Structures are given as structure tokens and as C-alpha cells.
Backbone atoms as SQL, in Angstrom:
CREATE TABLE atoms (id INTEGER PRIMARY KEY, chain TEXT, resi INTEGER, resn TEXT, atom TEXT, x REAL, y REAL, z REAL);
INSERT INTO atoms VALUES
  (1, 'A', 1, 'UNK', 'N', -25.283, -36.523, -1.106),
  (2, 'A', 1, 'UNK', 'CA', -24.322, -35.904, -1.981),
  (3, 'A', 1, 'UNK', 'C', -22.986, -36.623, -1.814),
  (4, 'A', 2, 'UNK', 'N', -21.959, -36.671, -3.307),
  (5, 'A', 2, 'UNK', 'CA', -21.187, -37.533, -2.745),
  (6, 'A', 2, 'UNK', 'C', -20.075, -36.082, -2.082),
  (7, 'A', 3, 'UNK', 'N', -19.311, -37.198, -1.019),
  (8, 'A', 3, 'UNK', 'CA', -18.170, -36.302, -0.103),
  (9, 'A', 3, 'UNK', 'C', -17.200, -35.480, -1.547),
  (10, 'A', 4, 'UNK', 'N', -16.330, -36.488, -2.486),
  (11, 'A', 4, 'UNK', 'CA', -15.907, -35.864, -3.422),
  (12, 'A', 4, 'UNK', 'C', -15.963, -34.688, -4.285),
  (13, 'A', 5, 'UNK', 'N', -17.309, -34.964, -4.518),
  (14, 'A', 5, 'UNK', 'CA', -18.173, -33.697, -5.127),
  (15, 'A', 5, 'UNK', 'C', -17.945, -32.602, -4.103),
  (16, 'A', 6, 'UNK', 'N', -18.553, -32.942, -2.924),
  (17, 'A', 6, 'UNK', 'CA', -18.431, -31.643, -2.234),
  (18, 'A', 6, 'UNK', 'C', -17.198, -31.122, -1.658),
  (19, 'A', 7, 'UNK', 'N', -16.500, -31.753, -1.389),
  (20, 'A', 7, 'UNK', 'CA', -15.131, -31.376, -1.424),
  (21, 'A', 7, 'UNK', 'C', -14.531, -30.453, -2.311),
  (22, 'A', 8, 'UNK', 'N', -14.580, -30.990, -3.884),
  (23, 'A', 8, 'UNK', 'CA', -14.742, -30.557, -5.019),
  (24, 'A', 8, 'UNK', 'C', -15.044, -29.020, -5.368),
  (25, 'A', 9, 'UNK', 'N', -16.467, -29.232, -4.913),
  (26, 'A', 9, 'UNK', 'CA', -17.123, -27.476, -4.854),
  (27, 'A', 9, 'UNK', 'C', -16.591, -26.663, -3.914),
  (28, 'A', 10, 'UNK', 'N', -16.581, -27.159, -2.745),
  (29, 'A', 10, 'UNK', 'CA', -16.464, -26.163, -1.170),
  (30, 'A', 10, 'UNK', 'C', -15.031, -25.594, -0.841),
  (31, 'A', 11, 'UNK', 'N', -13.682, -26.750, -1.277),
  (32, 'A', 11, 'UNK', 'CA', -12.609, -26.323, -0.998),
  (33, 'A', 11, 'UNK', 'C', -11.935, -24.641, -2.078),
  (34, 'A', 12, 'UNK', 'N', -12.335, -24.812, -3.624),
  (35, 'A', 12, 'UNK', 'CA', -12.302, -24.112, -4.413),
  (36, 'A', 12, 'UNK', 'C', -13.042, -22.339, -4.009),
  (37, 'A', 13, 'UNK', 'N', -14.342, -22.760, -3.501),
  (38, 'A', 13, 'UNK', 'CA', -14.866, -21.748, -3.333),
  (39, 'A', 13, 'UNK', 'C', -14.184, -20.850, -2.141),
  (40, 'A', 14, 'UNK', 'N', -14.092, -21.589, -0.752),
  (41, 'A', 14, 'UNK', 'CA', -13.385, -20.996, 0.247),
  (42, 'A', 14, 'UNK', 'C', -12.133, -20.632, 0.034),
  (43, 'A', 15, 'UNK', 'N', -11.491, -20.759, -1.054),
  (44, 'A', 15, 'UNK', 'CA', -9.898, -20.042, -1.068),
  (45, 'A', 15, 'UNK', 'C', -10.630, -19.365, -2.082),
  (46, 'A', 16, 'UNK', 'N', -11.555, -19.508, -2.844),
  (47, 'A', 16, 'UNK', 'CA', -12.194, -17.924, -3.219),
  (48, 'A', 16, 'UNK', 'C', -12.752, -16.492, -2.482),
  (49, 'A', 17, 'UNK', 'N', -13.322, -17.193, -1.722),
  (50, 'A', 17, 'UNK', 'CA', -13.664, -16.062, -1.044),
  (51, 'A', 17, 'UNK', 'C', -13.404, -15.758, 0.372),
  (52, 'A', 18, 'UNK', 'N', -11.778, -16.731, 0.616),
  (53, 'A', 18, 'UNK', 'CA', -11.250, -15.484, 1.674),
  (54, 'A', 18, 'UNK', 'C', -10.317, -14.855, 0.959),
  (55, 'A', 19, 'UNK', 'N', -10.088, -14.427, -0.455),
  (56, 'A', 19, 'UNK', 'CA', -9.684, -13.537, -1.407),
  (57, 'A', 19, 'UNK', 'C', -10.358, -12.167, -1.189),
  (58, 'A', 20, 'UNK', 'N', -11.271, -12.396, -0.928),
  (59, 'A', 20, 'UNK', 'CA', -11.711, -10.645, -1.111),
  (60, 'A', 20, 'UNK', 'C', -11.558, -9.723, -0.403),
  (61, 'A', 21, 'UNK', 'N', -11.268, -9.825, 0.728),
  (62, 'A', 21, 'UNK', 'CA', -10.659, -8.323, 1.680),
  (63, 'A', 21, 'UNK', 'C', -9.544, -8.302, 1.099),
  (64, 'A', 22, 'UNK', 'N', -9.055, -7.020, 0.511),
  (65, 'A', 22, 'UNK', 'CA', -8.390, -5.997, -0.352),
  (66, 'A', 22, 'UNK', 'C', -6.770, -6.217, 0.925),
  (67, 'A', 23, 'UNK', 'N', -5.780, -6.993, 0.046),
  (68, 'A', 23, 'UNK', 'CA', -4.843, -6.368, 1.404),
  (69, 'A', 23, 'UNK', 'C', -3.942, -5.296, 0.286),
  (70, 'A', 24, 'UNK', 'N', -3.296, -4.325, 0.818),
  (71, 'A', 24, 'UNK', 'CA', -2.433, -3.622, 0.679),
  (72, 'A', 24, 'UNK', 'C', -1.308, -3.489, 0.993),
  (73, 'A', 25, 'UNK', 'N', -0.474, -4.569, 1.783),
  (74, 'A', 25, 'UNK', 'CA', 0.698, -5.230, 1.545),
  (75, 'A', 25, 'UNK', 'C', 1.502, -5.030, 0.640),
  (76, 'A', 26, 'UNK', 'N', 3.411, -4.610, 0.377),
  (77, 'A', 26, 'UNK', 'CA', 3.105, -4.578, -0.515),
  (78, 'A', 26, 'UNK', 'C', 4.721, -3.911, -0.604),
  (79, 'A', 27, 'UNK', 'N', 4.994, -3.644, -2.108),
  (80, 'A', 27, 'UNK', 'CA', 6.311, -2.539, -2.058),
  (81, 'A', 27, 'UNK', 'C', 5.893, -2.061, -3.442),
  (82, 'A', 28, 'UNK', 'N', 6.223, -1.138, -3.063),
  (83, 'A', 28, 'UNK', 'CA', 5.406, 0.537, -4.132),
  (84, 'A', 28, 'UNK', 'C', 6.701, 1.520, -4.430),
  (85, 'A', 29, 'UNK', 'N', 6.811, 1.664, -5.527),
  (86, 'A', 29, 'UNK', 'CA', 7.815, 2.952, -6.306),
  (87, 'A', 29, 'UNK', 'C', 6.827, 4.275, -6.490),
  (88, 'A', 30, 'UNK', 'N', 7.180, 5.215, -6.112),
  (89, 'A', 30, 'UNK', 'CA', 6.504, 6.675, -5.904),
  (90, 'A', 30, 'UNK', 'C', 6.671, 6.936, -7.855),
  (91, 'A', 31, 'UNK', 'N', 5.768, 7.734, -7.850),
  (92, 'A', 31, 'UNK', 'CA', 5.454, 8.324, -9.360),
  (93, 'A', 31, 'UNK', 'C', 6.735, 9.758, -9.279),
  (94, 'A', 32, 'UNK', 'N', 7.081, 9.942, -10.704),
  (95, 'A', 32, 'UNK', 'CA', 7.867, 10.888, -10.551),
  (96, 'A', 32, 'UNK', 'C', 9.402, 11.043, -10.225),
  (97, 'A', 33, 'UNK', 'N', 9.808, 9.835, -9.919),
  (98, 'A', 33, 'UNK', 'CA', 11.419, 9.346, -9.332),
  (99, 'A', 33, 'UNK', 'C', 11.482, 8.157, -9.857),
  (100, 'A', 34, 'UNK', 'N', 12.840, 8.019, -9.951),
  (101, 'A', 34, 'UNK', 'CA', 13.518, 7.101, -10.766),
  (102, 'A', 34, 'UNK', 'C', 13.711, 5.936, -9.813),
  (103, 'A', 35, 'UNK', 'N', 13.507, 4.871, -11.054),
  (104, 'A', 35, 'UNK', 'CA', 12.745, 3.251, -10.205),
  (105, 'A', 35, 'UNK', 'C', 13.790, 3.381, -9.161),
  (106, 'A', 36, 'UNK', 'N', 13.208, 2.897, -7.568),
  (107, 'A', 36, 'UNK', 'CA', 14.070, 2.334, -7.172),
  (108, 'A', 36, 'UNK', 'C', 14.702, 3.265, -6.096),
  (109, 'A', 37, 'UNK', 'N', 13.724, 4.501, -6.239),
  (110, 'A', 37, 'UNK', 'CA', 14.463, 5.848, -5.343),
  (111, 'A', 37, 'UNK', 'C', 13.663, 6.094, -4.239),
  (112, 'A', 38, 'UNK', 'N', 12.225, 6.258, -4.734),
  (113, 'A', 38, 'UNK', 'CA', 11.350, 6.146, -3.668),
  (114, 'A', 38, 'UNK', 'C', 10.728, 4.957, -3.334),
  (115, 'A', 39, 'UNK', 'N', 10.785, 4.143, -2.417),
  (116, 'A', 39, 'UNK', 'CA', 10.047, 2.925, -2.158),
  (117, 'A', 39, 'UNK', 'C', 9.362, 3.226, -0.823),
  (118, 'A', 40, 'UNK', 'N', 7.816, 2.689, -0.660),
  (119, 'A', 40, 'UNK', 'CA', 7.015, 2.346, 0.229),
  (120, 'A', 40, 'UNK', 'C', 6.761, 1.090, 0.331),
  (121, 'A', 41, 'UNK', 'N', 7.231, 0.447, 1.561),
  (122, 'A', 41, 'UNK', 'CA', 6.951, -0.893, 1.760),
  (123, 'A', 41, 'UNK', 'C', 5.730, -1.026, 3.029),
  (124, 'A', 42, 'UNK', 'N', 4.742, -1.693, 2.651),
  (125, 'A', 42, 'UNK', 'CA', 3.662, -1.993, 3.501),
  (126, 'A', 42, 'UNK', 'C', 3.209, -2.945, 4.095),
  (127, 'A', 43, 'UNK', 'N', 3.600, -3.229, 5.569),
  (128, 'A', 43, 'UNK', 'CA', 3.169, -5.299, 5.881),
  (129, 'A', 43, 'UNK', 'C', 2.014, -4.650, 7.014),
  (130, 'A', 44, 'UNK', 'N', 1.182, -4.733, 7.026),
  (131, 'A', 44, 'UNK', 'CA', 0.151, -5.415, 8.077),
  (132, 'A', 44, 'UNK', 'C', -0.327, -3.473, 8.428),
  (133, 'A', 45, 'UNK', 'N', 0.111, -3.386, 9.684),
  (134, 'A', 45, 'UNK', 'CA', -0.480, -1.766, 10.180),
  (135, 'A', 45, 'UNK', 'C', 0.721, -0.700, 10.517),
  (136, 'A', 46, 'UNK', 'N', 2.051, -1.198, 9.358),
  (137, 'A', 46, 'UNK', 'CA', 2.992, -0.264, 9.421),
  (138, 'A', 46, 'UNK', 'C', 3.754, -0.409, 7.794),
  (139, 'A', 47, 'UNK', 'N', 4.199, 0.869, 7.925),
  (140, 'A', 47, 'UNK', 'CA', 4.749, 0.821, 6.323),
  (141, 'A', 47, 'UNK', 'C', 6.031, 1.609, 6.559),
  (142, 'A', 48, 'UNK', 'N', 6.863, 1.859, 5.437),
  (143, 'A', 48, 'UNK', 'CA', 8.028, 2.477, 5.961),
  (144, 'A', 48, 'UNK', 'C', 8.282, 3.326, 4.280),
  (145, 'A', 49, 'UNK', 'N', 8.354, 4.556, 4.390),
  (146, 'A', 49, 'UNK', 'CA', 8.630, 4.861, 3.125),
  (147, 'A', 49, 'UNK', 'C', 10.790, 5.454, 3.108),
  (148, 'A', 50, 'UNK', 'N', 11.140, 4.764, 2.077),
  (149, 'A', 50, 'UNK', 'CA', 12.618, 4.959, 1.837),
  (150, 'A', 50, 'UNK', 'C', 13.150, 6.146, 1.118),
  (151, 'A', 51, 'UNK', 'N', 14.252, 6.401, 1.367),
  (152, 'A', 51, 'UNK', 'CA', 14.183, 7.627, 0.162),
  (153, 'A', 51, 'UNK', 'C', 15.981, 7.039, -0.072),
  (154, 'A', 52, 'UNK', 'N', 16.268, 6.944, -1.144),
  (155, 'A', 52, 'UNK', 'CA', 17.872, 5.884, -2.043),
  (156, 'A', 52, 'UNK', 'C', 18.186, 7.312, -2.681),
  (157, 'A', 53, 'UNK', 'N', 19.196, 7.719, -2.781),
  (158, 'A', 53, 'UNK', 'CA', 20.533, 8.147, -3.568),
  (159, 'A', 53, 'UNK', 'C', 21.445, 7.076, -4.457),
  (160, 'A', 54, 'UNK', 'N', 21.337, 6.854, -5.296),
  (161, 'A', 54, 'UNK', 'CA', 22.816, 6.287, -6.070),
  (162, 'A', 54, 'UNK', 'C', 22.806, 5.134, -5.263),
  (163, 'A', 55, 'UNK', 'N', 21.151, 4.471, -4.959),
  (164, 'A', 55, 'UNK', 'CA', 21.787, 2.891, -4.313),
  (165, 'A', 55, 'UNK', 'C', 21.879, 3.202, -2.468),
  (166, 'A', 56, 'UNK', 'N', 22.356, 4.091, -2.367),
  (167, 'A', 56, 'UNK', 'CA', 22.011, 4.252, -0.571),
  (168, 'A', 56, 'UNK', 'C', 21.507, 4.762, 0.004),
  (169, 'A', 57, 'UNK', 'N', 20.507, 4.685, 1.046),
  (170, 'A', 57, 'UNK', 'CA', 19.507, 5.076, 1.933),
  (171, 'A', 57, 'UNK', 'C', 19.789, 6.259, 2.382),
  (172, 'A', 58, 'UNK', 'N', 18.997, 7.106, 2.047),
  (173, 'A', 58, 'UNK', 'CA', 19.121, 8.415, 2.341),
  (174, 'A', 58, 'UNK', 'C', 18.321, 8.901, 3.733),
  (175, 'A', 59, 'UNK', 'N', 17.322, 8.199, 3.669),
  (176, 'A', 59, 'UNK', 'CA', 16.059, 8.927, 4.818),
  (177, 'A', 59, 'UNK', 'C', 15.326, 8.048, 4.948),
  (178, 'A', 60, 'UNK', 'N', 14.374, 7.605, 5.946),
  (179, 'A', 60, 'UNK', 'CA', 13.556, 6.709, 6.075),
  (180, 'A', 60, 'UNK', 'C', 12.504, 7.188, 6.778),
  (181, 'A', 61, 'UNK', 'N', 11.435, 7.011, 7.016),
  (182, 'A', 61, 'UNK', 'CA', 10.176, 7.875, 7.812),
  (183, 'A', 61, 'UNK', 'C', 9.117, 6.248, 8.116),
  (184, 'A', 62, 'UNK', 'N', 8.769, 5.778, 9.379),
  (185, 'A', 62, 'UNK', 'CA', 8.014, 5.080, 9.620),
  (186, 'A', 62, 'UNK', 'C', 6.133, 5.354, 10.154),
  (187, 'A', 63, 'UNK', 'N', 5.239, 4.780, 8.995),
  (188, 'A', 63, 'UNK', 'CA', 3.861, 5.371, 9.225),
  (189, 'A', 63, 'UNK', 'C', 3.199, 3.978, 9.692),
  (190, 'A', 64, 'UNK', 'N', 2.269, 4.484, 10.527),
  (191, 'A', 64, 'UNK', 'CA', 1.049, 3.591, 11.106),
  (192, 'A', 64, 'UNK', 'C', -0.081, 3.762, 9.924),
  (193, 'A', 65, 'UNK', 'N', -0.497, 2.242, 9.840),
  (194, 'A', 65, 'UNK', 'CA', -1.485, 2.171, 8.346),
  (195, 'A', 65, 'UNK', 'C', -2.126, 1.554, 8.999),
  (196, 'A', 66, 'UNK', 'N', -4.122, 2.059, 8.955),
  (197, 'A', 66, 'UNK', 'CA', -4.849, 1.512, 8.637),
  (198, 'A', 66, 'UNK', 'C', -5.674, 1.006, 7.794),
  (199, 'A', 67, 'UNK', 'N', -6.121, -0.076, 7.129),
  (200, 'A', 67, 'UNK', 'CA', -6.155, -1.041, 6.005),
  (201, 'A', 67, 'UNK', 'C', -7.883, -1.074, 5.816),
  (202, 'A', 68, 'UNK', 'N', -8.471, -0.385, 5.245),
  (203, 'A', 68, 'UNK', 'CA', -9.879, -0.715, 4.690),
  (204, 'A', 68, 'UNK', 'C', -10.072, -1.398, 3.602),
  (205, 'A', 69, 'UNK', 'N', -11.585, -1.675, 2.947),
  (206, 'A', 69, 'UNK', 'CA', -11.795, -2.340, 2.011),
  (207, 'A', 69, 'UNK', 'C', -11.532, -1.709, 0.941),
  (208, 'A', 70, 'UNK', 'N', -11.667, -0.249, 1.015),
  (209, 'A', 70, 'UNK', 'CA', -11.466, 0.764, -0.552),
  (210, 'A', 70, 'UNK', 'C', -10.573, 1.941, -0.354),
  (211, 'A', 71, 'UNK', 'N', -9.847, 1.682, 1.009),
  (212, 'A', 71, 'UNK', 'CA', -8.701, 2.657, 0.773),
  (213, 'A', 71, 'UNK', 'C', -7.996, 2.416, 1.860),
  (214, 'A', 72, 'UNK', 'N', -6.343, 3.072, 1.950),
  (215, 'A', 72, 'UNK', 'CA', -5.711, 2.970, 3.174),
  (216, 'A', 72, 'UNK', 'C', -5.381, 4.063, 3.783),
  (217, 'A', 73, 'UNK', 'N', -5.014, 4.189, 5.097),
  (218, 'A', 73, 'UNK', 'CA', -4.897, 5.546, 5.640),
  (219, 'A', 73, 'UNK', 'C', -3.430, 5.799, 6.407),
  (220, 'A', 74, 'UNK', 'N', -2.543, 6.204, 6.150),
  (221, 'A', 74, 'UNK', 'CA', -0.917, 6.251, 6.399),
  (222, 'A', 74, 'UNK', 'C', -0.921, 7.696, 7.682),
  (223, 'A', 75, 'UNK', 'N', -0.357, 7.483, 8.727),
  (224, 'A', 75, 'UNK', 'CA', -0.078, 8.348, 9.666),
  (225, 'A', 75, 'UNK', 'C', 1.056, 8.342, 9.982),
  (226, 'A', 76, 'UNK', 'N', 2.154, 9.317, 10.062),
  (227, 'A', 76, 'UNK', 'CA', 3.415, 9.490, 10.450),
  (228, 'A', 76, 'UNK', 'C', 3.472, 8.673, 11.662),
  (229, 'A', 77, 'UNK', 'N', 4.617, 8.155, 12.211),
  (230, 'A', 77, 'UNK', 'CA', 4.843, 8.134, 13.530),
  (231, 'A', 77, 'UNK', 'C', 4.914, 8.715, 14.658),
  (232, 'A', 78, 'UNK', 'N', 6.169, 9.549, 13.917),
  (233, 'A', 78, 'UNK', 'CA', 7.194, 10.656, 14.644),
  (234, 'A', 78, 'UNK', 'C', 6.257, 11.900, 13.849),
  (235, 'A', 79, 'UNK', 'N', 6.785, 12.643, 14.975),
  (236, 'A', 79, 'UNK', 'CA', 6.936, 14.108, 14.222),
  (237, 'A', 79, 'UNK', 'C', 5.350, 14.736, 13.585),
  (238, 'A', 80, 'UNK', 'N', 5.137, 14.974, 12.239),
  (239, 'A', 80, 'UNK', 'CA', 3.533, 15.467, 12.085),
  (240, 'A', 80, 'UNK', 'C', 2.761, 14.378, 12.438),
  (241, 'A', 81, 'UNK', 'N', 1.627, 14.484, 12.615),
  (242, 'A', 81, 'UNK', 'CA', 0.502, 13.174, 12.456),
  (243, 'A', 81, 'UNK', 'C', -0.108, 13.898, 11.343),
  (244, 'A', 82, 'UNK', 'N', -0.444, 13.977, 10.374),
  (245, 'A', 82, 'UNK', 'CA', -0.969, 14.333, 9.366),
  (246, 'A', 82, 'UNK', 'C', -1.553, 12.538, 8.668),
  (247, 'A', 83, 'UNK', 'N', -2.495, 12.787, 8.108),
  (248, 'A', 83, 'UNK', 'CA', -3.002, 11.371, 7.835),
  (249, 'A', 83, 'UNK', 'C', -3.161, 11.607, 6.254),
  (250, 'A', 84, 'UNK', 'N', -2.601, 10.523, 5.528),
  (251, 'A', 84, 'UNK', 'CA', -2.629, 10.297, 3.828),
  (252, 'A', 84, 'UNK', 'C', -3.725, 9.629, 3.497),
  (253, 'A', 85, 'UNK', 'N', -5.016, 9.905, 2.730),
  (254, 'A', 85, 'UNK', 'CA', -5.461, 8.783, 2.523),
  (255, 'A', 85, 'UNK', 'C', -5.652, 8.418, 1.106),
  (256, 'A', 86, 'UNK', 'N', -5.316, 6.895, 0.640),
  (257, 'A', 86, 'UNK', 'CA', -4.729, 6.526, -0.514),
  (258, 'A', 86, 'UNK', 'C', -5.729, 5.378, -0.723),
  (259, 'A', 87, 'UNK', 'N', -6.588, 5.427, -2.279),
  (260, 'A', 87, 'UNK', 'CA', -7.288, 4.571, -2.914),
  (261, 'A', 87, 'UNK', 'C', -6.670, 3.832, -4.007),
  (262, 'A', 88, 'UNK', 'N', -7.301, 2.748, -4.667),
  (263, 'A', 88, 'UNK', 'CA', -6.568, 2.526, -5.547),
  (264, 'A', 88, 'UNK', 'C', -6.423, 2.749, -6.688),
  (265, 'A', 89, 'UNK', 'N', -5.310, 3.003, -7.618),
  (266, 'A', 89, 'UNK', 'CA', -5.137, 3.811, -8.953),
  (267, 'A', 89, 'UNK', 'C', -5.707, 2.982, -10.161),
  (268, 'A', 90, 'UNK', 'N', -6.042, 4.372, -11.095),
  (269, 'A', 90, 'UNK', 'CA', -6.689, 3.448, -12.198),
  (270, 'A', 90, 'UNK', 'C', -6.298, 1.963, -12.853),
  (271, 'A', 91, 'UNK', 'N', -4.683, 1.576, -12.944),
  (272, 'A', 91, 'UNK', 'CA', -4.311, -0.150, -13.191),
  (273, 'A', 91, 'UNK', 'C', -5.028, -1.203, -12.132),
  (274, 'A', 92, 'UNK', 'N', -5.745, -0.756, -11.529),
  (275, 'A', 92, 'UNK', 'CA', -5.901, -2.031, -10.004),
  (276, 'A', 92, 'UNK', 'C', -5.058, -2.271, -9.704),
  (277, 'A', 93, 'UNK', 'N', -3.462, -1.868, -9.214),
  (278, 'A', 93, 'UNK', 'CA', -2.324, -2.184, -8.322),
  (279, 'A', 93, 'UNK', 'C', -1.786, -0.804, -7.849),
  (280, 'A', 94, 'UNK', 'N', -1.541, 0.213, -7.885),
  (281, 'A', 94, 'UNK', 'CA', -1.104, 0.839, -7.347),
  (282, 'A', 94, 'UNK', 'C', -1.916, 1.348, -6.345),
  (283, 'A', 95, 'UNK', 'N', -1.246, 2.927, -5.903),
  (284, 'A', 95, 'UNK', 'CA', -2.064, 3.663, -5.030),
  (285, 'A', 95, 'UNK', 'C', -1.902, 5.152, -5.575),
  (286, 'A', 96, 'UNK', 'N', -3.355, 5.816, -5.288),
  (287, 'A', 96, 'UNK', 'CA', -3.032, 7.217, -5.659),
  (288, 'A', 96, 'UNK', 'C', -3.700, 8.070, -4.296),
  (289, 'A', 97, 'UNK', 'N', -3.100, 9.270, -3.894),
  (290, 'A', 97, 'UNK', 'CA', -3.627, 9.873, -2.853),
  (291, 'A', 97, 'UNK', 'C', -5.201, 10.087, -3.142),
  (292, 'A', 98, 'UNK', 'N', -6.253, 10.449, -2.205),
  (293, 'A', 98, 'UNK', 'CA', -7.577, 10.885, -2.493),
  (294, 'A', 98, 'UNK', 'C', -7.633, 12.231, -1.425),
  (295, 'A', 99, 'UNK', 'N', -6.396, 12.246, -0.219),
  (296, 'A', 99, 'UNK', 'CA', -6.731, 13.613, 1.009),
  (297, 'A', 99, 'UNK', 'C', -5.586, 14.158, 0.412),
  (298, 'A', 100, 'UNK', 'N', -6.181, 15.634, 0.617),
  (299, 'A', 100, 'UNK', 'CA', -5.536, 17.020, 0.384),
  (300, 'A', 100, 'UNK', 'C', -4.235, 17.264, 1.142),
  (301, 'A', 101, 'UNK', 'N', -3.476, 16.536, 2.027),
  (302, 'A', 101, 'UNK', 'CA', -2.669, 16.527, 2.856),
  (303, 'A', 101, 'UNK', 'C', -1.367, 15.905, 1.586),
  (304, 'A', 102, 'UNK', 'N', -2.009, 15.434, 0.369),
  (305, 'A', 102, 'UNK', 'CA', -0.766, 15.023, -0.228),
  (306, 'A', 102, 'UNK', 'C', -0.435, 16.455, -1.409),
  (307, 'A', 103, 'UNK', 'N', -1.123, 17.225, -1.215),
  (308, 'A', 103, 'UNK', 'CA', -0.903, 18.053, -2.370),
  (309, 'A', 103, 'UNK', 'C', 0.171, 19.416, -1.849),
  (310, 'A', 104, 'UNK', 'N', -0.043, 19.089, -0.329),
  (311, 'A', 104, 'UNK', 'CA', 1.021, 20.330, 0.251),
  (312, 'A', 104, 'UNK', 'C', 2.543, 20.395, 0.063),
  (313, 'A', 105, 'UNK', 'N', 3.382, 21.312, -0.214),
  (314, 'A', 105, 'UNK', 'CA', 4.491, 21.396, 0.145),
  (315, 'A', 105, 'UNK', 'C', 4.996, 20.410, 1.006),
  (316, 'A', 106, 'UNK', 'N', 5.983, 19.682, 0.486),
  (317, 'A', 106, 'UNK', 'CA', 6.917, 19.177, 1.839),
  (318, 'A', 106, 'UNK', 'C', 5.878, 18.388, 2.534),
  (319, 'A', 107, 'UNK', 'N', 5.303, 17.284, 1.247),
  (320, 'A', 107, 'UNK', 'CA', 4.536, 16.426, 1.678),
  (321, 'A', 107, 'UNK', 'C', 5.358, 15.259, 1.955),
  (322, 'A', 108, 'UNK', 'N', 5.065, 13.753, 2.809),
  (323, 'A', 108, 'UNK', 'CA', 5.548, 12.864, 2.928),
  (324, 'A', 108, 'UNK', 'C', 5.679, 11.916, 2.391),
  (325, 'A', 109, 'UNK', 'N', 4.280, 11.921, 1.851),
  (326, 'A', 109, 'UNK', 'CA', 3.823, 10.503, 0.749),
  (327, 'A', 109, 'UNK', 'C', 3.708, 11.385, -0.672),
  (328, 'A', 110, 'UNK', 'N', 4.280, 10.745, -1.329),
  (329, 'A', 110, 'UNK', 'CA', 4.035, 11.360, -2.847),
  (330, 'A', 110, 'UNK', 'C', 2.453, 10.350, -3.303),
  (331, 'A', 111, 'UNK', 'N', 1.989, 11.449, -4.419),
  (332, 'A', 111, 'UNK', 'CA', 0.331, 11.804, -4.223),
  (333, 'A', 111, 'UNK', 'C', 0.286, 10.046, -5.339),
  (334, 'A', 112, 'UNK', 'N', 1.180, 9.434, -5.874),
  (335, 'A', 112, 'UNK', 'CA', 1.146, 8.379, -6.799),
  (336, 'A', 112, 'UNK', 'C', 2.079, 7.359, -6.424),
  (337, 'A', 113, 'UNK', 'N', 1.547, 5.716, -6.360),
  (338, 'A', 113, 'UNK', 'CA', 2.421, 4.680, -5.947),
  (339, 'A', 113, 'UNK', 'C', 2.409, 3.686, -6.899),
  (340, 'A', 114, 'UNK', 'N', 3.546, 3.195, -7.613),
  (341, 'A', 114, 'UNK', 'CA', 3.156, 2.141, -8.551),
  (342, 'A', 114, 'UNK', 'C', 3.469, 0.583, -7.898),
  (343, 'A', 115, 'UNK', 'N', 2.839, -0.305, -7.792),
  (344, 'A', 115, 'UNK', 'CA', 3.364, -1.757, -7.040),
  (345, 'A', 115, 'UNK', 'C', 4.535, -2.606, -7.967),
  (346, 'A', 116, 'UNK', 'N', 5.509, -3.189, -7.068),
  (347, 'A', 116, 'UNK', 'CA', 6.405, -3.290, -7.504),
  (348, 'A', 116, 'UNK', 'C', 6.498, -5.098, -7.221),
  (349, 'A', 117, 'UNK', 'N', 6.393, -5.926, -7.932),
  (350, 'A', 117, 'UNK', 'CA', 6.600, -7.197, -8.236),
  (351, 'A', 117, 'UNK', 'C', 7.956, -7.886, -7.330);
């Protein structure tokens, strides 16, 4: 076979398919608030959700994320451990809750995330 050729085929394919584990990385606007108020930012196995007033940081809450193939799972740090768990929303980019822990009162994660470019 020539080297070219296979070069050709093999390099293309392998940046294909270490594409497919799902990352969730990421910065997300909460459903329901005005762009830019609620942000969740997500790198690796921690995320940080923001809460903005008029442009300044109002509150901040830091969660431990674990990262599966078809959903992620957000745990407070501090304070409750209550665990979110979030699949992905009907566009293929966001996130929408799937555990009952987002539907309570004086929840942490709002139950809808849109990804933010």
C-alpha cells in the first residue's frame, strides 16, 4: 500500500474518532434570564455557576462535575450535596435537567442551559 494513501486515510479518520466522547465543556446561559445573567461555565470536573446584576457578580456557587457519554452530573461543593443530573437538550448544544432535584424550590441549577459561543 502506498505510505501516502495511508496516511491519507488513517490521519483523517483518527481526528475522527477521537471526536466522539461527548465533552461538556463549555459556557451556558440558564433558560428564563436575561442573556448574560445566569452563566454556567464548565472545564474538565468543575463548573462554576454565576449569578450578574446590571453587569456585576452577584453570587457565585462552585460544583464538582462528572462527565459521561449521555449526561453530566453537577454536585455542589459547599453547603448541600444534592446532585443535578443534566442530558442534552433537544438543539444538540445545550443542557436540560433529567433529576428531580432541579424542580425544587430554591434550586441551584436552573432545569434549562443554552451554550453560549
Amino acid at each position: 500500500m502506498n505510505v501516502k494513501f495511508a496516511a491519507a486515510i488513517s490521519i483523517p479518520l483518527s481526528l475522527l474518532l477521537s471526536g466522539c466522547g461527548k465533552s461538556w465543556d463549555g459556557r451556558y446561559e440558564a433558560d428564563g434570564f436575561r442573556p448574560g445573567e445566569s452563566i454556567l461555565e464548565i472545564k474538565g470536573n468543575t463548573a462554576i455557576r454565576s449569578m450578574y446584576k446590571y453587569g456585576q457578580l452577584m453570587t457565585s456557587r462552585e460544583f464538582n462535575v462528572e462527565q459521561k457519554s449521555d449526561k453530566v452530573i453537577f454536585t455542589a461543593k459547599a453547603g448541600e450535596k444534592t446532585s443535578y443530573v443534566f442530558a442534552l437538550a433537544e438543539d444538540d448544544r445545550g443542557l436540560k435537567c433529567i433529576s428531580d432535584s432541579c424542580n425544587r424550590f430554591g434550586s441551584l441549577l436552573s432545569k434549562g442551559w443554552n451554550r453560549v459561543e
